[in-house]
XYZ file of C-alpha atoms in Angstrom:
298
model
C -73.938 -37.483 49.355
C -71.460 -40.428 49.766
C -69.077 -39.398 52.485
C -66.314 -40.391 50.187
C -66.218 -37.380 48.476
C -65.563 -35.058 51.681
C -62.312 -36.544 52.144
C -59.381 -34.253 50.276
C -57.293 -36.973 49.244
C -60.431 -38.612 47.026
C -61.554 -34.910 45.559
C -58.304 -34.907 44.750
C -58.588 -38.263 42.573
C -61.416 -37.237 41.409
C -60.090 -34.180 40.037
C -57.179 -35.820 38.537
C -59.888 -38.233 36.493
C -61.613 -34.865 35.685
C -58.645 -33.115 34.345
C -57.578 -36.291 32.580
C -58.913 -37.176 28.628
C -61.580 -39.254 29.803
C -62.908 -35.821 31.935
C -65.383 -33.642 30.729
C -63.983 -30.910 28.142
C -62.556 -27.770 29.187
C -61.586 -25.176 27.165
C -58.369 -22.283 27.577
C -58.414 -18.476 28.446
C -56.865 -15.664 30.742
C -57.387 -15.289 34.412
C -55.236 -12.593 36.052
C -52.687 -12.665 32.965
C -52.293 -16.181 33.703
C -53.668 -19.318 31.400
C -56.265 -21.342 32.498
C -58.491 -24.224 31.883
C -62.495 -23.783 32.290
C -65.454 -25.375 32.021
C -68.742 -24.923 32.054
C -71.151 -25.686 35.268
C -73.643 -27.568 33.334
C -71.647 -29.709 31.683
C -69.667 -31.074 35.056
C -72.979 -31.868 36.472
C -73.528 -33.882 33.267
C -70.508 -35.604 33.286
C -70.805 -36.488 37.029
C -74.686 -38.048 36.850
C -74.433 -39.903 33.760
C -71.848 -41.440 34.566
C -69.585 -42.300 31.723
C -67.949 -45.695 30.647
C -64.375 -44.846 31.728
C -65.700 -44.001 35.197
C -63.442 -45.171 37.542
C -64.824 -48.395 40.011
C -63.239 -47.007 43.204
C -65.613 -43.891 42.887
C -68.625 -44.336 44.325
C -71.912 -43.878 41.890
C -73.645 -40.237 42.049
C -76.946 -41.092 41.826
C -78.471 -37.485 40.425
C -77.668 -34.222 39.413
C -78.444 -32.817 43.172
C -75.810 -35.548 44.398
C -73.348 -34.304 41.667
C -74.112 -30.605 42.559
C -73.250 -31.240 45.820
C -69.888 -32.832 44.778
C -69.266 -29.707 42.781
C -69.836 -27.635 45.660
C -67.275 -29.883 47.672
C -64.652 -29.140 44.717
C -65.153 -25.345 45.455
C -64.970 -25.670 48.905
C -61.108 -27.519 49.333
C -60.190 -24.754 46.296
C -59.942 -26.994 43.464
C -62.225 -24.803 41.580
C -62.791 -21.327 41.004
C -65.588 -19.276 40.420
C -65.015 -16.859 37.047
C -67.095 -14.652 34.936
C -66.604 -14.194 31.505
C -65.413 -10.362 31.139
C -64.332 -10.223 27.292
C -63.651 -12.556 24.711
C -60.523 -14.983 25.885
C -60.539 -13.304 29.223
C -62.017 -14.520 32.606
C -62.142 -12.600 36.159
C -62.814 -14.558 39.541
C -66.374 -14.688 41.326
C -66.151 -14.358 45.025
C -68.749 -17.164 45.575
C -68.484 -21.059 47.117
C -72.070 -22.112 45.763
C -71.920 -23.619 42.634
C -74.754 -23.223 39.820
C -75.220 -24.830 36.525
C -74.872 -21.844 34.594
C -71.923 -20.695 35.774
C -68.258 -20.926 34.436
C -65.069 -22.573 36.882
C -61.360 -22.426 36.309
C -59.840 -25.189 37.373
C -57.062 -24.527 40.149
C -56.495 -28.224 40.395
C -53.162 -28.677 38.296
C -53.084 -32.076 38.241
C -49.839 -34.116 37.884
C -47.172 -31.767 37.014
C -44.502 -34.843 36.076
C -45.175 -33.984 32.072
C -44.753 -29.756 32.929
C -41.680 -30.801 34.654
C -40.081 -32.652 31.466
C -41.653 -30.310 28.815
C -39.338 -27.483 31.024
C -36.747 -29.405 31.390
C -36.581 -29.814 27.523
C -37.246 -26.126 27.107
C -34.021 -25.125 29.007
C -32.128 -27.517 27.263
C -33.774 -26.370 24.259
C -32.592 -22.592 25.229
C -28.903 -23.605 25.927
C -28.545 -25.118 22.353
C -29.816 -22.170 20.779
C -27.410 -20.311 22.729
C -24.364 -22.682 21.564
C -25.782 -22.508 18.228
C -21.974 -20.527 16.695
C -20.418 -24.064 18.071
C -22.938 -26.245 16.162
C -21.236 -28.611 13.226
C -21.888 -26.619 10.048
C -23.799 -29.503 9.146
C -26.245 -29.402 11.730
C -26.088 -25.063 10.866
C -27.600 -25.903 7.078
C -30.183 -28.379 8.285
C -31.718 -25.364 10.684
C -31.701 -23.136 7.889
C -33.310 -25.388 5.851
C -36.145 -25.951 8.622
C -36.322 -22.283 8.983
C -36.921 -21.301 5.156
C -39.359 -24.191 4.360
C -41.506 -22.945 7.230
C -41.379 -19.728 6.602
C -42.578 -20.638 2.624
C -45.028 -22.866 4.457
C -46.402 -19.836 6.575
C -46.328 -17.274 3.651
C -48.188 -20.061 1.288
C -50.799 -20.855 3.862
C -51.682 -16.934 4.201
C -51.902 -16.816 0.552
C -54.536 -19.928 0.229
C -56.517 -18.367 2.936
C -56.216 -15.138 1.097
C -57.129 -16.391 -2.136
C -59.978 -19.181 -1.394
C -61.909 -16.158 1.252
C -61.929 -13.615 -1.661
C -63.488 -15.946 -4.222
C -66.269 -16.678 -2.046
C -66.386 -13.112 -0.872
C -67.129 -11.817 -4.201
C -69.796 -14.921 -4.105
C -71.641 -13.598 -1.174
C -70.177 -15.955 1.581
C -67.265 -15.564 4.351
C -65.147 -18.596 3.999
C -62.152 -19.329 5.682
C -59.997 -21.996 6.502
C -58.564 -22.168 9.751
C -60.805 -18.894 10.908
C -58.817 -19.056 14.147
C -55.039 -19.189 13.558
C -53.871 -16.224 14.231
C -56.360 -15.460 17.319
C -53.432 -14.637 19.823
C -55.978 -15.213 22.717
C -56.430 -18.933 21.519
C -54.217 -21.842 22.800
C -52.221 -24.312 20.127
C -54.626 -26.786 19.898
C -57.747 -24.017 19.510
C -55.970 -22.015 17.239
C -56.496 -25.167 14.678
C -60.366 -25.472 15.561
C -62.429 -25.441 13.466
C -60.812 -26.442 10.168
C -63.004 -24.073 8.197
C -65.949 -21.616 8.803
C -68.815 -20.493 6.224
C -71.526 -17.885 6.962
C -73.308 -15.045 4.731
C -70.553 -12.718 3.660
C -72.247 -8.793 5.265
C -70.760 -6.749 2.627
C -72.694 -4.759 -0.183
C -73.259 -6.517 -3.779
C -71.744 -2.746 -5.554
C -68.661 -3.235 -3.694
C -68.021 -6.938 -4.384
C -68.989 -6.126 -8.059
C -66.282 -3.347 -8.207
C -63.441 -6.118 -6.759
C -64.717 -8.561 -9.444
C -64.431 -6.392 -12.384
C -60.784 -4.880 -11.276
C -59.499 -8.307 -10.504
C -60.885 -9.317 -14.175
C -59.249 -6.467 -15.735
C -55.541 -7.405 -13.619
C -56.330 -10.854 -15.019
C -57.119 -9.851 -18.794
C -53.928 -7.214 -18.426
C -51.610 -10.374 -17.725
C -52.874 -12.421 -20.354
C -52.637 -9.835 -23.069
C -48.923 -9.610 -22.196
C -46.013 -11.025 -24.420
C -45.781 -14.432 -22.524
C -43.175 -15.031 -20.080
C -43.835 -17.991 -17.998
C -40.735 -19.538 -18.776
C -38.866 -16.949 -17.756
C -40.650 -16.399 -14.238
C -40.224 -20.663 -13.512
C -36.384 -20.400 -14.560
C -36.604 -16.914 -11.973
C -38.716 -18.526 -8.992
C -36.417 -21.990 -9.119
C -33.112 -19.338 -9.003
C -34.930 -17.917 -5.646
C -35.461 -20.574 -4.110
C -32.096 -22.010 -4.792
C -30.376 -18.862 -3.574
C -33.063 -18.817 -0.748
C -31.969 -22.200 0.595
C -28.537 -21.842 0.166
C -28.246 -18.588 1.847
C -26.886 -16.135 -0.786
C -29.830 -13.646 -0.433
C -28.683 -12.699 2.990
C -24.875 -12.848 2.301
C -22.704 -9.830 3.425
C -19.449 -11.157 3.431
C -16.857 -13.194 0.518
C -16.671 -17.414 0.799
C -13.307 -16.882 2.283
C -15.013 -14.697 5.303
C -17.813 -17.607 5.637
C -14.698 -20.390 5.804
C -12.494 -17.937 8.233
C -15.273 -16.938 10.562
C -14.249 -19.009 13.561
C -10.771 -18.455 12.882
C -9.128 -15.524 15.349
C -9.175 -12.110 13.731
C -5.093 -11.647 14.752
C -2.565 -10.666 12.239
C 0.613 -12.820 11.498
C 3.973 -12.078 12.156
C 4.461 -11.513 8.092
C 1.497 -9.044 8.061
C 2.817 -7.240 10.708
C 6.663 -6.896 9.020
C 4.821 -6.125 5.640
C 2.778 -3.517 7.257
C 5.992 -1.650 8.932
C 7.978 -2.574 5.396
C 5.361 -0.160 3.890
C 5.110 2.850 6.814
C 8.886 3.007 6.456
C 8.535 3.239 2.854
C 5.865 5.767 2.873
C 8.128 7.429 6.072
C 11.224 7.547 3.345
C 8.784 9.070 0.498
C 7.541 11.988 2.447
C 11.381 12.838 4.021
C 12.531 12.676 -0.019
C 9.041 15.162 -0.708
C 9.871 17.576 2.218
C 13.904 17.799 0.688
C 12.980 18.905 -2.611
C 10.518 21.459 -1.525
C 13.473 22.961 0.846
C 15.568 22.888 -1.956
C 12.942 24.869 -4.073
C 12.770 27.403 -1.550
């Protein structure tokens, strides 16, 4: 093995060139309730021989897969990789073990350069503090959010239903089809949880119980034609919605002249305050007049 790669400061080039786009592909899960990037033994042993085309010059060549292994084993050894074992789906637990093997799987412990982490928090705090000054925003910036908030939220709901709809047609057919199979997999990172775009395989359930969906859904369908028509109706009633839905009157509680006075103190002026006592006098004089005559009853 080239001595060059028992130096720390040139595995630790080479890791950044590993970790980088042009490194071989890793792939996200859970080590100790923390997220991590693995790969696979085999596949860095792969990467090192052949020697791809964005290979950096100032690295010396690797001649064969016992040279790379050896590399590998250097990576372990300064702690830039970890040895893991794959204990459930989406969940890894470290291998006490510095000898590396092709069929095993290593977390990367190498971070890399953290200048990007650094700016992505700083624009997450900043982020935070906006939200928090959100009562303070210009009410113009206030109906923009809400009209982020609402189309993505029709954008989620719609999605579900496609996904919904286009898996139980080719249910009933005898196939599992669905589009974007993993994108609610909570163990799954951003990027994964959009990978693959679709997935199709033999649908496992039994032919009486698809036929028994078929025929109800007919009968729901054959129901809703035989009704008196009403389609204009429903477009007239799902363009009201969504007009109320974007301008906010289905979650109203209070008048127009509460929306327009809600930043203005809640303090009562000096003419509400004389009316006020005006009236407790007059209600004061009312009662005195009541209690006379019932004396005078007596």
């Amino acid at each position: 093995m080239n001595p060059f790669y028992t130096e720390s400061s040139n595995l630790l080039l080479l890791c950044s060139h590993l970790r980088s786009s042009s490194g071989p592909p890793s792939r996200e899960s859970v080590l100790l309730n923390k997220r991590v990037l693995y790969l696979k033994g085999e596949k860095l042993l792969t990467y090192l021989s052949d020697r791809p085309k964005k290979w950096p010059k100032k690295f010396p060549k690797i001649n064969d897969r016992l040279e790379a292994t050896e590399v590998a084993r250097q990576l372990l050894q300064h702690n830039l990789l970890l040895r893991a074992s794959k204990k459930e789906k989406g969940i890894l637990q470290p291998v006490q073990s510095k000898d590396f093997e092709e069929d095993g799987l290593y977390v990367w412990v190498y971070e890399g350069d953290q200048t990007m982490s650094n700016v992505l928090t700083a624009v997450l705090i900043l982020g935070f503090l906006a939200c928090v000054c959100f009562p303070i925003w210009p009410a113009v910036l206030k109906v923009w959010v809400w009209y982020l908030s609402v189309t993505l939220l029709l954008g989620i709901i719609g999605i579900c239903l496609v996904r919904g709809l286009v898996f139980v047609v080719f249910w009933i057919l005898g196939r599992d089809f669905w589009i974007l199979p993993n994108l609610f997999d909570e163990s799954l990172g951003v990027a994964e949880s959009f990978v693959p775009l679709y997935s199709f395989s033999k649908s496992s359930g039994s032919l009486l119980f698809r036929a028994t969906v078929l025929s109800l859904i007919a009968l729901s369908v054959h129901w809703a034609i035989s009704q008196p028509t009403e389609f204009d109706g429903m477009i007239s009633a799902q363009r009201d919605f969504l007009d109320d839905l974007y301008s906010g009157n289905l979650l109203s509680d209070m008048s127009q002249q509460g929306k327009e006075d809600i930043d203005k103190p809640r303090m009562k002026s000096l003419d509400d305050l004389l009316m006020e006592l005006d009236e407790s006098e007059e209600e004061e004089a009312g009662e005195s007049v009541i209690d006379h005559l019932m004396e005078e009853d007596e």
